[in-house]
Each structure stands twice: as structure tokens, then as C-alpha cells.
Amino acid sequence: DSGVTQTPKHLITATGQRVTLRCSPRSGDLSVYWYQQSLDQGLQFLIQYYNGEERAKGNILERFSAQQFPDLHSELNLSSLELGDSALYFCASSARDTAFPNEQFFGPGTRLTVL
Amino acid sequence: KNQVEQSPQSLIILEGKNCTLQCNYTVSPFSNLRWYKQDTGRGPVSLTIMTFSENTKSNGRYTATLDADTKQSSLHITASQLSDSASYICVVSPGRYGGSQGNLIFGKGTKLSVKP
């Protein structure tokens, strides 16, 4: 158990809908990262927050947005969902923001299915 | 373009055998290279992290090597067990010192199956 929690575990919805994925980082970790993993694809970095502020942005679509709250939990909002958004969404957390070295701990993921 | 390529894509070995997974990257400069193990449908778990100046790191039966000159890394698994069946992902962090690690670059992984 990494200490990172994600809810819900599974989510099934229809095209055009909006969903919210939630992540609670490990106790004391200030950075939260969101990743998307489509079938047979590598993990794609979406966005990072550090202590409530957006820190880095990756291949995140305009239909997706995220935020980190004062209690450090984070939410990833996906709107106008398309079939291609079906994927595993992982949240990870780390203690700090620097890259040298700073281990990321991954949550169990949320499996999103768009029908 | 910064890329991480892994080979083979998949591998089947018998329990008790050793195996080596390869990772080639074009990321330059880079800060550190990581290997993760990902069980099907689960989040990745870190196995090793090597800085650019290190050339080997072990974690139990897992040994990672790094050749920064040829931009290659390998993960060697000794005396494989059924529980080693998973995807193994090579991850490179660009940059030399500090900076946000949000732009980690992930390989697509090698899917290892260990058979009895």
C-alpha cells in the first residue's frame, strides 16, 4: 500500500458527460501528479500540483482540469467525455517538487470507461 | 525528441530463471532513471532510482545498470518468481539538477510472464 488513495476505483459513464476523480496524497507529501494510461500505452503525464499551485503541465486536454485543495487532496475533472478518454487514471504524490531524486508513490488508479 | 524505448515488448520465462530487460533513451541531459514494476490494473511501484552518475543499483533480486554514455539501462531479475509477472517500466527524468519532475518520460514497459 503506497499510502496514496484514489476514488472511485471504477467509473462507467456515457459520452458527453463530466466526471471527477479524487486523490489523497501520502501524509506529508506536497506534490500531486496525474497520469493517464490507455490500453497498451505508457503512462502519460497530465499535470502536477505542488502545495496548491499548478507546477507543470503535460499532455492534458482542454476538456480536463485539476486542482489541489488546502488539505492537499486533488481532483481531476474530465468533461465532454469521448470514447478515447477510457483509460486508467493514476495519481501519484511526492514529498517535494525537485527532481533529484524524489520518489513518486502511485495510487491504485481509477478505471474510467466511457460508453 | 525525448524518448524512452524498452525491449522486448513482452517476455515469457520459466520460474527460477534469470532475465534482463532493456531500456534505451534519448533524453539529454537527464537527472535520474527509474525502474517501476506495475502489476496488471495496479499503480506502478518503484524498484530503483539511479542518478546520472551511478551505474548500478540493486533492490533484492532486481539489479539495474546504467550506461550514461550509450544512454542504455538494463534491469536484471535473478531467480525469477511467479510474483515477478508484471510490466516493468523505465522512466527518465529530464534536466540535470532540480526543476520540476512533472515531465517524467515513461517507456511503454516490458510485460514479463513467469511460468511454473
Coordinates of C-alpha atoms in Angstrom, one line a residue:
Chain A
D1 CA 0.0 0.0 0.0
S2 CA 1.6 3.2 -1.2
G3 CA -0.4 5.5 1.1
V4 CA -2.0 7.3 -1.9
T5 CA -5.7 6.8 -2.2
Q6 CA -7.9 7.3 -5.2
T7 CA -11.7 7.2 -5.6
P8 CA -13.7 5.8 -7.2
K9 CA -12.0 2.6 -8.2
H10 CA -14.2 2.2 -11.3
L11 CA -16.3 4.7 -13.2
I12 CA -18.6 3.9 -16.1
T13 CA -20.2 6.8 -17.9
A14 CA -21.5 8.0 -21.2
T15 CA -20.0 10.2 -23.9
G16 CA -20.5 13.9 -23.3
Q17 CA -20.7 13.5 -19.5
R18 CA -18.4 15.0 -16.9
V19 CA -16.7 13.1 -14.1
T20 CA -14.5 14.0 -11.1
L21 CA -11.7 11.8 -9.9
R22 CA -10.3 12.2 -6.4
C23 CA -6.8 11.7 -5.0
S24 CA -5.5 11.9 -1.5
P25 CA -1.7 12.0 -1.3
R26 CA 0.5 10.3 1.3
S27 CA 0.6 12.1 4.6
G28 CA 3.1 15.0 4.4
D29 CA 3.5 14.9 0.6
L30 CA 3.0 18.3 -1.1
S31 CA 3.2 17.3 -4.7
V32 CA 0.4 15.5 -6.6
Y33 CA 0.7 14.3 -10.2
W34 CA -2.0 13.0 -12.5
Y35 CA -1.3 10.4 -15.2
Q36 CA -3.4 8.7 -17.9
Q37 CA -2.7 5.2 -19.1
S38 CA -4.6 4.0 -22.1
L39 CA -4.7 0.3 -23.1
D40 CA -1.2 -0.9 -24.0
Q41 CA 0.2 2.6 -23.8
G42 CA 2.7 4.1 -21.5
L43 CA 1.8 6.4 -18.7
Q44 CA 1.2 9.9 -20.0
F45 CA 1.8 12.8 -17.6
L46 CA -1.1 15.2 -17.4
I47 CA -0.5 17.8 -14.7
Q48 CA 1.3 18.4 -11.4
Y49 CA 0.3 20.5 -8.4
Y50 CA 2.6 21.5 -5.6
N51 CA 1.2 22.8 -2.3
G52 CA -2.0 24.0 -4.0
E53 CA -0.4 25.6 -7.1
E54 CA -0.1 24.2 -10.6
R55 CA 3.6 23.3 -11.2
A56 CA 3.8 21.6 -14.5
K57 CA 1.5 20.7 -17.4
G58 CA 1.9 17.8 -19.7
N59 CA -0.4 16.4 -22.4
I60 CA -3.6 17.5 -20.7
L61 CA -6.6 18.2 -22.9
E62 CA -8.5 21.5 -22.5
R63 CA -11.5 19.4 -21.5
F64 CA -9.6 18.2 -18.5
S65 CA -8.8 20.3 -15.5
A66 CA -7.4 19.7 -12.0
Q67 CA -6.9 21.4 -8.7
Q68 CA -5.3 20.8 -5.3
F69 CA -7.1 21.9 -2.2
P70 CA -5.8 23.3 1.0
D71 CA -5.9 19.9 2.6
L72 CA -3.6 18.8 -0.3
H73 CA -6.1 16.4 -1.8
S74 CA -6.6 16.8 -5.6
E75 CA -9.4 16.4 -8.1
L76 CA -9.2 15.7 -11.8
N77 CA -12.2 16.9 -13.7
L78 CA -12.9 15.4 -17.1
S79 CA -15.7 16.9 -19.2
S80 CA -17.3 16.3 -22.6
L81 CA -16.1 12.8 -22.4
E82 CA -15.2 10.9 -25.5
L83 CA -14.7 7.1 -26.1
G84 CA -11.0 7.7 -26.3
D85 CA -10.9 9.0 -22.7
S86 CA -11.4 5.5 -21.5
A87 CA -8.3 4.7 -19.5
L88 CA -6.7 4.2 -16.2
Y89 CA -6.0 7.4 -14.4
F90 CA -3.3 7.4 -11.8
C91 CA -2.5 9.9 -9.1
A92 CA 1.0 10.0 -7.6
S93 CA 2.5 12.0 -4.8
S94 CA 5.9 13.0 -3.7
A95 CA 7.3 14.9 -0.7
R96 CA 8.9 17.7 -2.7
D97 CA 8.9 19.3 -6.0
T98 CA 12.5 18.8 -7.2
A99 CA 13.6 16.0 -9.5
F100 CA 16.8 14.9 -7.7
P101 CA 15.8 12.4 -6.7
N102 CA 12.3 12.5 -5.5
E103 CA 10.3 9.3 -5.5
Q104 CA 6.8 9.3 -6.7
F105 CA 4.3 7.0 -5.0
F106 CA 1.4 5.9 -7.1
G107 CA -2.2 5.3 -6.1
P108 CA -4.2 2.3 -7.2
G109 CA -5.8 4.2 -10.1
T110 CA -9.3 4.9 -11.3
R111 CA -10.5 2.9 -14.3
L112 CA -12.8 5.1 -16.4
T113 CA -15.0 3.5 -19.1
V114 CA -16.8 5.8 -21.5
L115 CA -19.6 4.1 -23.4
Chain B
K1 CA 12.5 14.4 -29.2
N2 CA 12.9 12.9 -25.7
Q3 CA 12.0 9.2 -25.9
V4 CA 12.3 6.1 -23.8
E5 CA 12.3 2.8 -25.7
Q6 CA 12.1 -0.6 -24.0
S7 CA 12.7 -4.1 -25.3
P8 CA 11.5 -6.7 -25.5
Q9 CA 7.8 -5.7 -25.6
S10 CA 7.0 -9.0 -23.8
L11 CA 8.9 -11.9 -22.4
I12 CA 8.0 -15.3 -21.1
I13 CA 10.4 -17.2 -18.8
L14 CA 10.3 -20.2 -16.5
E15 CA 10.3 -19.8 -12.8
G16 CA 13.8 -19.7 -11.3
K17 CA 15.4 -18.4 -14.5
N18 CA 17.1 -15.0 -14.8
C19 CA 16.2 -12.3 -17.3
T20 CA 17.3 -8.9 -18.5
L21 CA 15.1 -6.1 -19.7
Q22 CA 16.5 -3.2 -21.8
C23 CA 15.9 0.5 -21.9
N24 CA 17.3 2.9 -24.4
Y25 CA 16.6 6.6 -24.0
T26 CA 17.3 9.8 -26.0
V27 CA 16.7 12.2 -23.1
S28 CA 19.6 14.6 -22.6
P29 CA 20.6 15.8 -20.2
F30 CA 18.8 13.7 -17.6
S31 CA 18.6 13.8 -13.9
N32 CA 17.8 10.2 -13.0
L33 CA 16.5 7.0 -14.3
R34 CA 13.9 4.8 -12.6
W35 CA 12.5 1.3 -13.0
Y36 CA 9.0 0.6 -11.8
K37 CA 7.1 -2.6 -11.5
Q38 CA 3.4 -2.5 -12.4
D39 CA 1.0 -5.3 -11.7
T40 CA -2.0 -5.5 -14.1
G41 CA -4.5 -2.9 -13.1
R42 CA -2.4 -1.5 -10.3
G43 CA -0.3 1.5 -9.8
P44 CA 3.5 1.4 -10.5
V45 CA 5.8 0.6 -7.7
S46 CA 9.4 2.0 -7.6
L47 CA 12.2 -0.6 -7.8
T48 CA 15.3 1.5 -8.3
I49 CA 16.3 5.1 -8.9
M50 CA 19.7 5.9 -10.3
T51 CA 21.2 9.4 -10.7
F52 CA 23.2 10.1 -13.9
S53 CA 26.4 9.5 -12.0
E54 CA 25.5 6.0 -10.8
N55 CA 26.0 2.9 -12.9
T56 CA 24.3 0.2 -10.8
K57 CA 21.7 -0.2 -8.1
S58 CA 20.2 -3.3 -6.5
N59 CA 16.9 -4.0 -4.8
G60 CA 16.8 -7.6 -3.7
R61 CA 16.7 -9.8 -6.8
Y62 CA 16.5 -6.7 -9.0
T63 CA 19.6 -5.1 -10.3
A64 CA 19.6 -2.0 -12.6
T65 CA 22.5 -0.8 -14.6
L66 CA 23.0 2.5 -16.3
D67 CA 25.5 3.5 -19.1
A68 CA 25.0 7.2 -19.5
D69 CA 27.5 7.3 -22.4
T70 CA 25.4 4.9 -24.5
K71 CA 22.1 6.0 -23.0
Q72 CA 21.2 2.5 -22.0
S73 CA 19.9 0.9 -18.9
S74 CA 19.0 -2.7 -18.1
L75 CA 17.1 -4.4 -15.3
H76 CA 18.3 -7.8 -14.4
I77 CA 16.0 -10.2 -12.4
T78 CA 17.6 -13.1 -10.7
A79 CA 15.9 -16.4 -9.8
S80 CA 12.5 -15.3 -11.1
Q81 CA 9.3 -16.0 -9.1
L82 CA 5.7 -16.2 -10.2
S83 CA 5.1 -12.9 -8.5
D84 CA 7.5 -11.2 -10.8
S85 CA 4.9 -11.4 -13.5
A86 CA 4.2 -7.8 -14.3
S87 CA 5.1 -4.9 -16.5
Y88 CA 8.4 -3.2 -15.9
I89 CA 8.6 0.4 -16.8
C90 CA 11.7 2.5 -17.4
V91 CA 11.3 6.2 -16.6
V92 CA 13.7 9.0 -17.3
S93 CA 13.6 12.4 -15.6
P94 CA 15.0 15.2 -17.9
G95 CA 17.2 18.0 -16.6
R96 CA 20.4 17.9 -14.6
Y97 CA 19.7 19.5 -11.3
G98 CA 16.4 20.4 -9.6
G99 CA 13.5 21.6 -11.6
S100 CA 10.0 20.1 -11.7
Q101 CA 9.8 16.4 -12.2
G102 CA 6.4 16.7 -13.6
N103 CA 7.7 15.8 -17.1
L104 CA 8.9 12.3 -16.3
I105 CA 9.2 10.3 -19.6
F106 CA 7.8 6.8 -19.4
G107 CA 8.6 3.9 -21.6
K108 CA 5.8 1.6 -22.6
G109 CA 7.1 -1.2 -20.5
T110 CA 8.1 -4.8 -20.9
K111 CA 5.4 -7.3 -20.0
L112 CA 7.1 -10.2 -18.1
S113 CA 5.3 -13.5 -17.6
V114 CA 6.9 -16.1 -15.3
K115 CA 5.5 -19.6 -15.8
P116 CA 5.8 -22.5 -13.4

